[in-house]
CSV table of C-alpha atoms in Angstrom, one decimal:
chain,number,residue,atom,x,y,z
J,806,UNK,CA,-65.8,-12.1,7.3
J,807,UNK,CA,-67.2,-10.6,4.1
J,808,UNK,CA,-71.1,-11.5,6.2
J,809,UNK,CA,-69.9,-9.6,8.6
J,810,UNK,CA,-68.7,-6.7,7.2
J,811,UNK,CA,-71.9,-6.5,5.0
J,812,UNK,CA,-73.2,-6.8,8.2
J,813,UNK,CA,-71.8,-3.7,9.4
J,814,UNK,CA,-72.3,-1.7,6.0
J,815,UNK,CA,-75.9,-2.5,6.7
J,816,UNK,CA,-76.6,-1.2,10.1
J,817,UNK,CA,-74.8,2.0,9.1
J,818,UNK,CA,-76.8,2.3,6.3
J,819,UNK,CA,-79.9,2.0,8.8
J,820,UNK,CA,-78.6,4.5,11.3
J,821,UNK,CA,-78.1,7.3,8.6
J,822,UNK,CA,-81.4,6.4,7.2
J,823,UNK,CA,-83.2,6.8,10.9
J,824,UNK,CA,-81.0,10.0,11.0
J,825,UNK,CA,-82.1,11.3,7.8
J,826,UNK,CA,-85.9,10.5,8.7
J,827,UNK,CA,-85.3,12.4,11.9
J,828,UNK,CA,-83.8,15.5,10.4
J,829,UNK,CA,-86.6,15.4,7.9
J,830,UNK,CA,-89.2,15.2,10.0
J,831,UNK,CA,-88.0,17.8,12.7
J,832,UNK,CA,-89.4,20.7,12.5
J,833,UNK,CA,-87.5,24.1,12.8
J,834,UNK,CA,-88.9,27.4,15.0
J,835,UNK,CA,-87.3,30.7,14.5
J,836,UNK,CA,-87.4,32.7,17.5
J,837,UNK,CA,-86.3,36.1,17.4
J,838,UNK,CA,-85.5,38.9,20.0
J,839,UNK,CA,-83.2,41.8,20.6
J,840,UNK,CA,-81.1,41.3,23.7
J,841,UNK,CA,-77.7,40.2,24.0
J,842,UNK,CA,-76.2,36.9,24.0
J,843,UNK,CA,-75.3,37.6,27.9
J,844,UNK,CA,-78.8,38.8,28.8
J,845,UNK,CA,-81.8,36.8,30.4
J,846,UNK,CA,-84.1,37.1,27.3
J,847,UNK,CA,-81.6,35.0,25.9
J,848,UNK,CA,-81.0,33.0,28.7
J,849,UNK,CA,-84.4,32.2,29.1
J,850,UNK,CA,-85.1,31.8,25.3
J,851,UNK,CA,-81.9,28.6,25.3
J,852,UNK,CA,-84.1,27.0,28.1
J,853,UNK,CA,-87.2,27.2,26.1
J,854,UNK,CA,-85.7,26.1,23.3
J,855,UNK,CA,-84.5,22.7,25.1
J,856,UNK,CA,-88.0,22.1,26.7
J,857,UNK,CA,-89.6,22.5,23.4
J,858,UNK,CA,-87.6,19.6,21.8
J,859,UNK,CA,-87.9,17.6,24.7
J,860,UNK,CA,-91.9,18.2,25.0
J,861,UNK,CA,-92.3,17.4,21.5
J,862,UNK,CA,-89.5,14.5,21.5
J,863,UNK,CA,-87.7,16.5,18.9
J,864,UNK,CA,-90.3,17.1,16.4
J,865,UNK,CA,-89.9,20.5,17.0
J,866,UNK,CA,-86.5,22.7,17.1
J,867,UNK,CA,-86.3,26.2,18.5
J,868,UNK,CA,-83.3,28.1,16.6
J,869,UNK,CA,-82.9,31.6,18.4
J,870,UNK,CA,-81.8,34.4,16.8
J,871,UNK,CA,-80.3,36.9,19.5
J,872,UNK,CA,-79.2,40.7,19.2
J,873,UNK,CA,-81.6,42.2,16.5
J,874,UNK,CA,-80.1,39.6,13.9
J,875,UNK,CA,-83.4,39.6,12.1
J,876,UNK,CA,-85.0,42.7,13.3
J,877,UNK,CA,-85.6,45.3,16.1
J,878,UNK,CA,-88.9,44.6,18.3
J,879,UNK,CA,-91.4,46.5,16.1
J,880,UNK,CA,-90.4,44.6,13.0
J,881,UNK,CA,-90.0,41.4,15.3
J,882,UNK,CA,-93.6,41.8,16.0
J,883,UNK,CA,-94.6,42.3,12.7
J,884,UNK,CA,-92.8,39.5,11.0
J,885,UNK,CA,-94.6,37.0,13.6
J,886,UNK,CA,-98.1,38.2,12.7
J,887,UNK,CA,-97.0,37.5,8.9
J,888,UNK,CA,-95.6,34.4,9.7
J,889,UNK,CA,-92.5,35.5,9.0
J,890,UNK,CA,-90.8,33.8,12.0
J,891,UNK,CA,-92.4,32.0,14.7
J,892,UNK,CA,-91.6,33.3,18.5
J,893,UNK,CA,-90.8,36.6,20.3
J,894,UNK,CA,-90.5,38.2,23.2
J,895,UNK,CA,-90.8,41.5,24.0
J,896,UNK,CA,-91.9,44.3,26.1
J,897,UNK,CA,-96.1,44.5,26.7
J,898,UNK,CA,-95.8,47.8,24.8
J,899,UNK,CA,-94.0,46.8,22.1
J,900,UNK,CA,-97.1,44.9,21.4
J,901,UNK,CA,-99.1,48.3,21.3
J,902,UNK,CA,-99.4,48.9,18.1
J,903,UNK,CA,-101.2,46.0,17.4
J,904,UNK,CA,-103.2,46.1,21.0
J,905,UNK,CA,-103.7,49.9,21.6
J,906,UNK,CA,-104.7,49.3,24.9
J,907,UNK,CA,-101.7,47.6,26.4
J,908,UNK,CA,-99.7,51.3,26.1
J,909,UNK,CA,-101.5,51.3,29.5
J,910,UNK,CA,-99.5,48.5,31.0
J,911,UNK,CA,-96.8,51.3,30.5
J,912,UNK,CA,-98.2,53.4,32.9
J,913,UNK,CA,-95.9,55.2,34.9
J,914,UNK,CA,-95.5,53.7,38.5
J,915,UNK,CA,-98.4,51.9,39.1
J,916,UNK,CA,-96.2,48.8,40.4
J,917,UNK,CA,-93.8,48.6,43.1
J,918,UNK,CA,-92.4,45.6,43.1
J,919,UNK,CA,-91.6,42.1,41.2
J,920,UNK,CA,-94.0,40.2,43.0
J,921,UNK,CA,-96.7,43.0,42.6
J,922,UNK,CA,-95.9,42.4,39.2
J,923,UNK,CA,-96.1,39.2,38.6
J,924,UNK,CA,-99.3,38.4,39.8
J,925,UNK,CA,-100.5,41.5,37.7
J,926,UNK,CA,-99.1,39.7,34.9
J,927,UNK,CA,-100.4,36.3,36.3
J,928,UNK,CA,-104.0,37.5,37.4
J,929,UNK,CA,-105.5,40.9,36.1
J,930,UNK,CA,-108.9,40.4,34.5
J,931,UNK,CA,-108.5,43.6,32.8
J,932,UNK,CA,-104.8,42.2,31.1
J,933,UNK,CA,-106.3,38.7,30.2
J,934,UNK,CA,-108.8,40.5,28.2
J,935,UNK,CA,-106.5,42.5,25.9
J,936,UNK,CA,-103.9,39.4,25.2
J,937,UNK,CA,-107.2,37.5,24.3
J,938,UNK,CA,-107.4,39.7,21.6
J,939,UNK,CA,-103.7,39.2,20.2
J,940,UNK,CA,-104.5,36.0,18.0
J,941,UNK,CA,-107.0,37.9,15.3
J,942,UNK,CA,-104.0,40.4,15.3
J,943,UNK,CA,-101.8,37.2,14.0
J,944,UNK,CA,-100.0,36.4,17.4
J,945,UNK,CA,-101.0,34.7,20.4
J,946,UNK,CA,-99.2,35.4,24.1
J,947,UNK,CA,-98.0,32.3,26.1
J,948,UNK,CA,-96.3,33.5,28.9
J,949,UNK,CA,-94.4,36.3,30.6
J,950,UNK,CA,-91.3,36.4,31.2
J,951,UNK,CA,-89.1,39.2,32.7
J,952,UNK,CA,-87.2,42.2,32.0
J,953,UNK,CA,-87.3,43.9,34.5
J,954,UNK,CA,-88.1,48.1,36.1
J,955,UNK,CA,-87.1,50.8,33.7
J,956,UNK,CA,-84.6,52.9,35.1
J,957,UNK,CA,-82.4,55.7,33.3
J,958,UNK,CA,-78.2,55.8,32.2
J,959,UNK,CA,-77.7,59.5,31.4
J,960,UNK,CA,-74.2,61.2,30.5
J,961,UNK,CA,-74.8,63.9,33.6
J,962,UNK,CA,-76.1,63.2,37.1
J,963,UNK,CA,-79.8,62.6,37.3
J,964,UNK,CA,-81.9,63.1,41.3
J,965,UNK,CA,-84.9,65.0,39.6
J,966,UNK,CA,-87.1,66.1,36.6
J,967,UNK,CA,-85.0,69.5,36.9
J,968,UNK,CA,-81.9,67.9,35.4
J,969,UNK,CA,-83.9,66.3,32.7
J,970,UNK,CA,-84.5,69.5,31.4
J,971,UNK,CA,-83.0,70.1,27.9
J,972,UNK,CA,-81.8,66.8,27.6
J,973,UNK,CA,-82.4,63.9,25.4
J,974,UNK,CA,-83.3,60.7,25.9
J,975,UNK,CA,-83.4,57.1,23.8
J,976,UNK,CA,-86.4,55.0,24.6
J,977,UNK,CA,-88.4,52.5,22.3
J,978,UNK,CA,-91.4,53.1,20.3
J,979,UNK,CA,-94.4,53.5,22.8
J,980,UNK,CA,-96.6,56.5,23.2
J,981,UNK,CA,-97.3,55.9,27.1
J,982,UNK,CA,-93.6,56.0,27.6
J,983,UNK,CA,-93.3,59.4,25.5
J,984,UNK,CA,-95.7,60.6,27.0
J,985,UNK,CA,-94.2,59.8,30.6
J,986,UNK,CA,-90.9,60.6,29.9
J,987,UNK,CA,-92.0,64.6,27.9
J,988,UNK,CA,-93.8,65.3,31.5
J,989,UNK,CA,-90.7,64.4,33.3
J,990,UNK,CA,-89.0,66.6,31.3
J,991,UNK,CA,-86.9,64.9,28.6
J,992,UNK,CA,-86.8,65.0,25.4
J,993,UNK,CA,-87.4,61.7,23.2
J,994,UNK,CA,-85.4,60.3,20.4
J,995,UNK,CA,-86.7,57.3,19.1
J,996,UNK,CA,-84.4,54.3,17.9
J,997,UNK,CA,-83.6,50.8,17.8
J,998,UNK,CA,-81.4,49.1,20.5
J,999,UNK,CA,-78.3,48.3,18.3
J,1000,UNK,CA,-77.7,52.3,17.5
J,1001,UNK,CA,-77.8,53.3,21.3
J,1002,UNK,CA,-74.7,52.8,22.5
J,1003,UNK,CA,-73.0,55.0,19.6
J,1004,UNK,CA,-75.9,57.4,19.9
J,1005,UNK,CA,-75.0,58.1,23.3
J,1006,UNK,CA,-71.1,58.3,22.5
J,1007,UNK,CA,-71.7,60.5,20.0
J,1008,UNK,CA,-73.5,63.0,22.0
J,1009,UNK,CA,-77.0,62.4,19.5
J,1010,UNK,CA,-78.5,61.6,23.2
J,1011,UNK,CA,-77.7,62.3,26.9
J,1012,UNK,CA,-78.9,58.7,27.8
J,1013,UNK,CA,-82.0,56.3,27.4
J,1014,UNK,CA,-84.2,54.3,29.6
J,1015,UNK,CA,-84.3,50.3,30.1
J,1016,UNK,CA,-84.2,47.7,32.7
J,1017,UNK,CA,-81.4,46.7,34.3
J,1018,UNK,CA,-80.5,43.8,32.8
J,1019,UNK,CA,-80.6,45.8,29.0
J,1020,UNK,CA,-78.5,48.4,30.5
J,1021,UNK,CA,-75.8,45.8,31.7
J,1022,UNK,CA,-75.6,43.5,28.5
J,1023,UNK,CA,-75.8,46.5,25.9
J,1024,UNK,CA,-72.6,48.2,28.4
J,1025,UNK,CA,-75.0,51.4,28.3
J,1026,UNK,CA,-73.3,52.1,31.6
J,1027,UNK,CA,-69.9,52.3,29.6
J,1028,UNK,CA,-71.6,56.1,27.8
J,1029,UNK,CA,-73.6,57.4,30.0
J,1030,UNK,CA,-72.1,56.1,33.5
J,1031,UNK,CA,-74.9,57.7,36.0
J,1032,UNK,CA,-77.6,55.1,36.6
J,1033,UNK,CA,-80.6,56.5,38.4
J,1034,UNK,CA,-83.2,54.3,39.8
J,1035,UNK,CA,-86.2,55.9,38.7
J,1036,UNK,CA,-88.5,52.5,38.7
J,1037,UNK,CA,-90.7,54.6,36.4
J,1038,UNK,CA,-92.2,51.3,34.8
J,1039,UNK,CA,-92.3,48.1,35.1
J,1040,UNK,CA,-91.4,46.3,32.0
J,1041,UNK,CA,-92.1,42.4,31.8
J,1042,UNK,CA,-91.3,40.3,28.2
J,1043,UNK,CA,-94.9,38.3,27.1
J,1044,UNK,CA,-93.8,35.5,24.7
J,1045,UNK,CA,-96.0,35.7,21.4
J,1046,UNK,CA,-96.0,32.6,18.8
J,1047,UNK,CA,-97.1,33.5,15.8
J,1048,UNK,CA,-100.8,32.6,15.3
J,1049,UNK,CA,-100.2,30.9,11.7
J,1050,UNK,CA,-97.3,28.5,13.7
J,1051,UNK,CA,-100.1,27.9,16.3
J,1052,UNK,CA,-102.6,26.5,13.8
J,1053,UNK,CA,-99.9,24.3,12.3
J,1054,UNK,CA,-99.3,22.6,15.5
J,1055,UNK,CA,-101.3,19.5,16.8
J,1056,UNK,CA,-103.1,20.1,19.8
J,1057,UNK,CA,-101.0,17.5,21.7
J,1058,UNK,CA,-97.5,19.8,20.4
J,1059,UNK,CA,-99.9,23.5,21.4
J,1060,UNK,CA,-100.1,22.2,24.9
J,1061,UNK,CA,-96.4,21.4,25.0
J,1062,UNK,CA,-95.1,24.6,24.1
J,1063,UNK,CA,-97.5,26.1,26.1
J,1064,UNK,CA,-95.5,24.3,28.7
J,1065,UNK,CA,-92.5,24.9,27.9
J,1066,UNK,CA,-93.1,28.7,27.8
J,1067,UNK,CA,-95.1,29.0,30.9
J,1068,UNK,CA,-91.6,26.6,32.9
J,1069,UNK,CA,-90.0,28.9,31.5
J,1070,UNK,CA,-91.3,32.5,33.0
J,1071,UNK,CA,-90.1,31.3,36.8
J,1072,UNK,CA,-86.9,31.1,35.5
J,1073,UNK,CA,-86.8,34.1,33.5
J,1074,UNK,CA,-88.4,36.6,36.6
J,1075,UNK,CA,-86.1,34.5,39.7
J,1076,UNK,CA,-82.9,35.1,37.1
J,1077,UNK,CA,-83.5,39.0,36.6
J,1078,UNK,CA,-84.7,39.8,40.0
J,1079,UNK,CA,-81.5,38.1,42.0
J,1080,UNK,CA,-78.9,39.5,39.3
J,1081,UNK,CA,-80.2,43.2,39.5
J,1082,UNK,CA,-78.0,43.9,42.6
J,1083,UNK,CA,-74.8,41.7,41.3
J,1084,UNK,CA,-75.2,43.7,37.9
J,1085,UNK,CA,-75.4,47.3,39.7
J,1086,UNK,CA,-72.4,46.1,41.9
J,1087,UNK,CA,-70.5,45.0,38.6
J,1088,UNK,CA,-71.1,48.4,36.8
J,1089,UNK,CA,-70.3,50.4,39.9
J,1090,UNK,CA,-66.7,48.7,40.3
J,1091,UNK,CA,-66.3,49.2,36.3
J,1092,UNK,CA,-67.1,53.4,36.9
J,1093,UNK,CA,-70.6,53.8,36.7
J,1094,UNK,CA,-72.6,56.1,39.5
J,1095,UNK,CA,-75.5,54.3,41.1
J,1096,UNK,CA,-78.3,56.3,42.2
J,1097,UNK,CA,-80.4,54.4,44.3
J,1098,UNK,CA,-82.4,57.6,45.8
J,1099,UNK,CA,-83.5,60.0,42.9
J,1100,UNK,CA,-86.0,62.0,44.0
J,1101,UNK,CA,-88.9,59.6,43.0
J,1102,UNK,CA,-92.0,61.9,45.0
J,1103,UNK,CA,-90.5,64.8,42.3
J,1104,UNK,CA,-90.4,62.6,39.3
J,1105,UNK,CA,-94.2,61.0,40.3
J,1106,UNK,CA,-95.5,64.5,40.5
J,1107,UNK,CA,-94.2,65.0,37.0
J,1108,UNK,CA,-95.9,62.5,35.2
J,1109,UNK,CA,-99.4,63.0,37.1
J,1110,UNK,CA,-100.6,64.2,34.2
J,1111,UNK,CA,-99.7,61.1,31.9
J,1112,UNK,CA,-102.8,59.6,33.5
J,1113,UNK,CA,-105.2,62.6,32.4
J,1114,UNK,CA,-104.3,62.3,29.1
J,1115,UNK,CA,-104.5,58.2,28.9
J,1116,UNK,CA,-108.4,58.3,30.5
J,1117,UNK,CA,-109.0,60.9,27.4
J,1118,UNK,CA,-108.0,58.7,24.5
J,1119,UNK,CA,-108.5,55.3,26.8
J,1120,UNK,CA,-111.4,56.2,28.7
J,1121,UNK,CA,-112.7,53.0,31.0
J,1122,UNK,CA,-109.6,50.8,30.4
J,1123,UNK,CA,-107.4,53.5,32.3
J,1124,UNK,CA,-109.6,52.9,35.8
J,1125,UNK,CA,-110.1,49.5,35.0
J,1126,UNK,CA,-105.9,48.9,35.2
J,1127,UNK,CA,-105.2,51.1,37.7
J,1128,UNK,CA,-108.1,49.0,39.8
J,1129,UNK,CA,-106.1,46.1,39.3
J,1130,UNK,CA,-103.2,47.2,40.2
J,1131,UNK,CA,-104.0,48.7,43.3
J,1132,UNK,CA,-106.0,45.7,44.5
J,1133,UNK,CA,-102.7,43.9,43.7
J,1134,UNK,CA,-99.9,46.6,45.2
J,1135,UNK,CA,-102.7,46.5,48.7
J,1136,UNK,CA,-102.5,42.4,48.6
J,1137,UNK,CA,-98.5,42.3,48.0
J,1138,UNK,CA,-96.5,44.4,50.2
């Protein structure tokens, strides 16, 4: 009796060792983004985070940190070309100020639908270029996932650039969205996501600008209850790793998140594009005012002179973009 129970003893104390081993030797990610814990970026950053540790069979852990826990996108950015943390995901312009040249993927309507998008995203010669630059900027990009089109939540009714007029608007760091939204007639207040909701209560703004899916997990819609479908931009989400993770890795574990990231993107574009029309439905039963037909020719006209002032501080890259997207939009109907 006492053999066996020594027995026993034994084998537990080689589980917990084989355990203990296996903690030790997993390694844990940090992956941090700004979105909600009912949004797609963090839908789509929980699948990730399982392929990872299955790709790597559990040598590697993805922890993600949701709702600007450890920063707002900027400082997201920043903290992954440090080292800081090890994943994000964010929109193209966010990027920007470590990649001038992709404020130009925030060019207003040059993009008319997901599928025009994706194979932007998927095959522009001009866009592979600048994310080949991102790893001596401390950050490499894997993959795109999806956001979404910008659209607008404003306080008052919204068809045209005439009742943007005198009225302020949230929107994220980027000077090609500044830019578009100052010709359409707003004026900008610059602020991270978390403060938007009371800014808009409070009256410090008449409204802000984000995809869909932002707008329906941050309850925008709640403060500013007339959604207009402007479309102005399309927004995707690259994921970045940072570039001192990527070194760390062996090549066998780089290919597998590589993987894991790139599974990932059909997931993240087929989840935003099919819950767009279930999210409007849901904030139009909960009060909010859908406009589906703003006066888009008006609000085009508007920002015609966005692209003037991009070819004089871009030059080339403007025409070489704008080529690539209207090979694309004359390809995908």
């Amino acid at each position: 009796m006492t053999a066996k129970k020594n027995l026993v003893r034994f084998s537990f104390v080689l589980v917990g060792a084989a355990f203990a081993a296996f903690a030790q030797a997993q390694t844990v990610l940090k992956f941090s983004h700004t979105d909600q814990q009912q949004g797609a970026r963090h839908a789509a950053a929980q699948v990730f985070a399982k392929k990872v540790e299955e790709y790597t069979q559990g040598r590697y852990k993805v922890q993600v940190f949701c709702c600007s826990q450890l920063g707002n996108d900027p400082k997201n950015i920043e903290q992954m070309a440090l080292g800081g943390i090890d994943f994000t995901v964010s929109s193209t312009g966010s990027y920007a100020p470590h990649i001038p040249s992709l404020n130009l993927t925030m060019l207003p309507f040059i993009l008319d639908s997901y599928e025009q998008g994706w194979k932007f995203y998927d095959e522009s010669k001009w866009l592979k270029e600048q994310f080949d630059k991102a790893p001596s900027k401390g950050f490499r990009f894997l993959a795109t996932w999806e956001a979404g089109f910008r659209s607008m939540t404003t306080k008052d009714a919204l068809s045209s650039p005439e009742d943007a007029k005198g009225k302020k608007l949230r929107t994220f760091p980027n000077e090609m969205m500044r830019w578009t939204l100052e010709a359409m007639g707003f004026g900008i207040q610059i602020m991270p996501l978390p403060e938007v909701y009371l800014a808009i209560q409070q009256g410090a703004v008449s409204g802000q600008e984000n995809p869909i899916d932002t707008i329906y997990s941050n309850k925008f819609y709640e403060v500013a209850p007339n959604v207009t479908l402007t479309n102005h931009v399309y927004s995707p989400i690259p994921l970045a790793i940072s570039e001192k993770t990527w070194q760390k890795l062996s090549p066998a574990d780089q290919q597998a998140i590589s993987r894991a990231a790139t599974e990932t993107a059909p997931f993240a574009r087929q989840m935003i594009k099919e819950n767009d029309e279930k999210m409007l439905a849901d904030m139009s039963a909960k009060g909010a005012k859908v406009n589906r037909k703003p006066n888009v020719d008006a609000f085009r006209k508007a920002v015609d002179p966005v692209y003037g002032k991009a070819r004089e501080k871009y030059g080339a890259d403007v025409d070489a973009v704008l080529a690539d997207a209207a090979a694309i939009r004359k390809a995908v109907k």
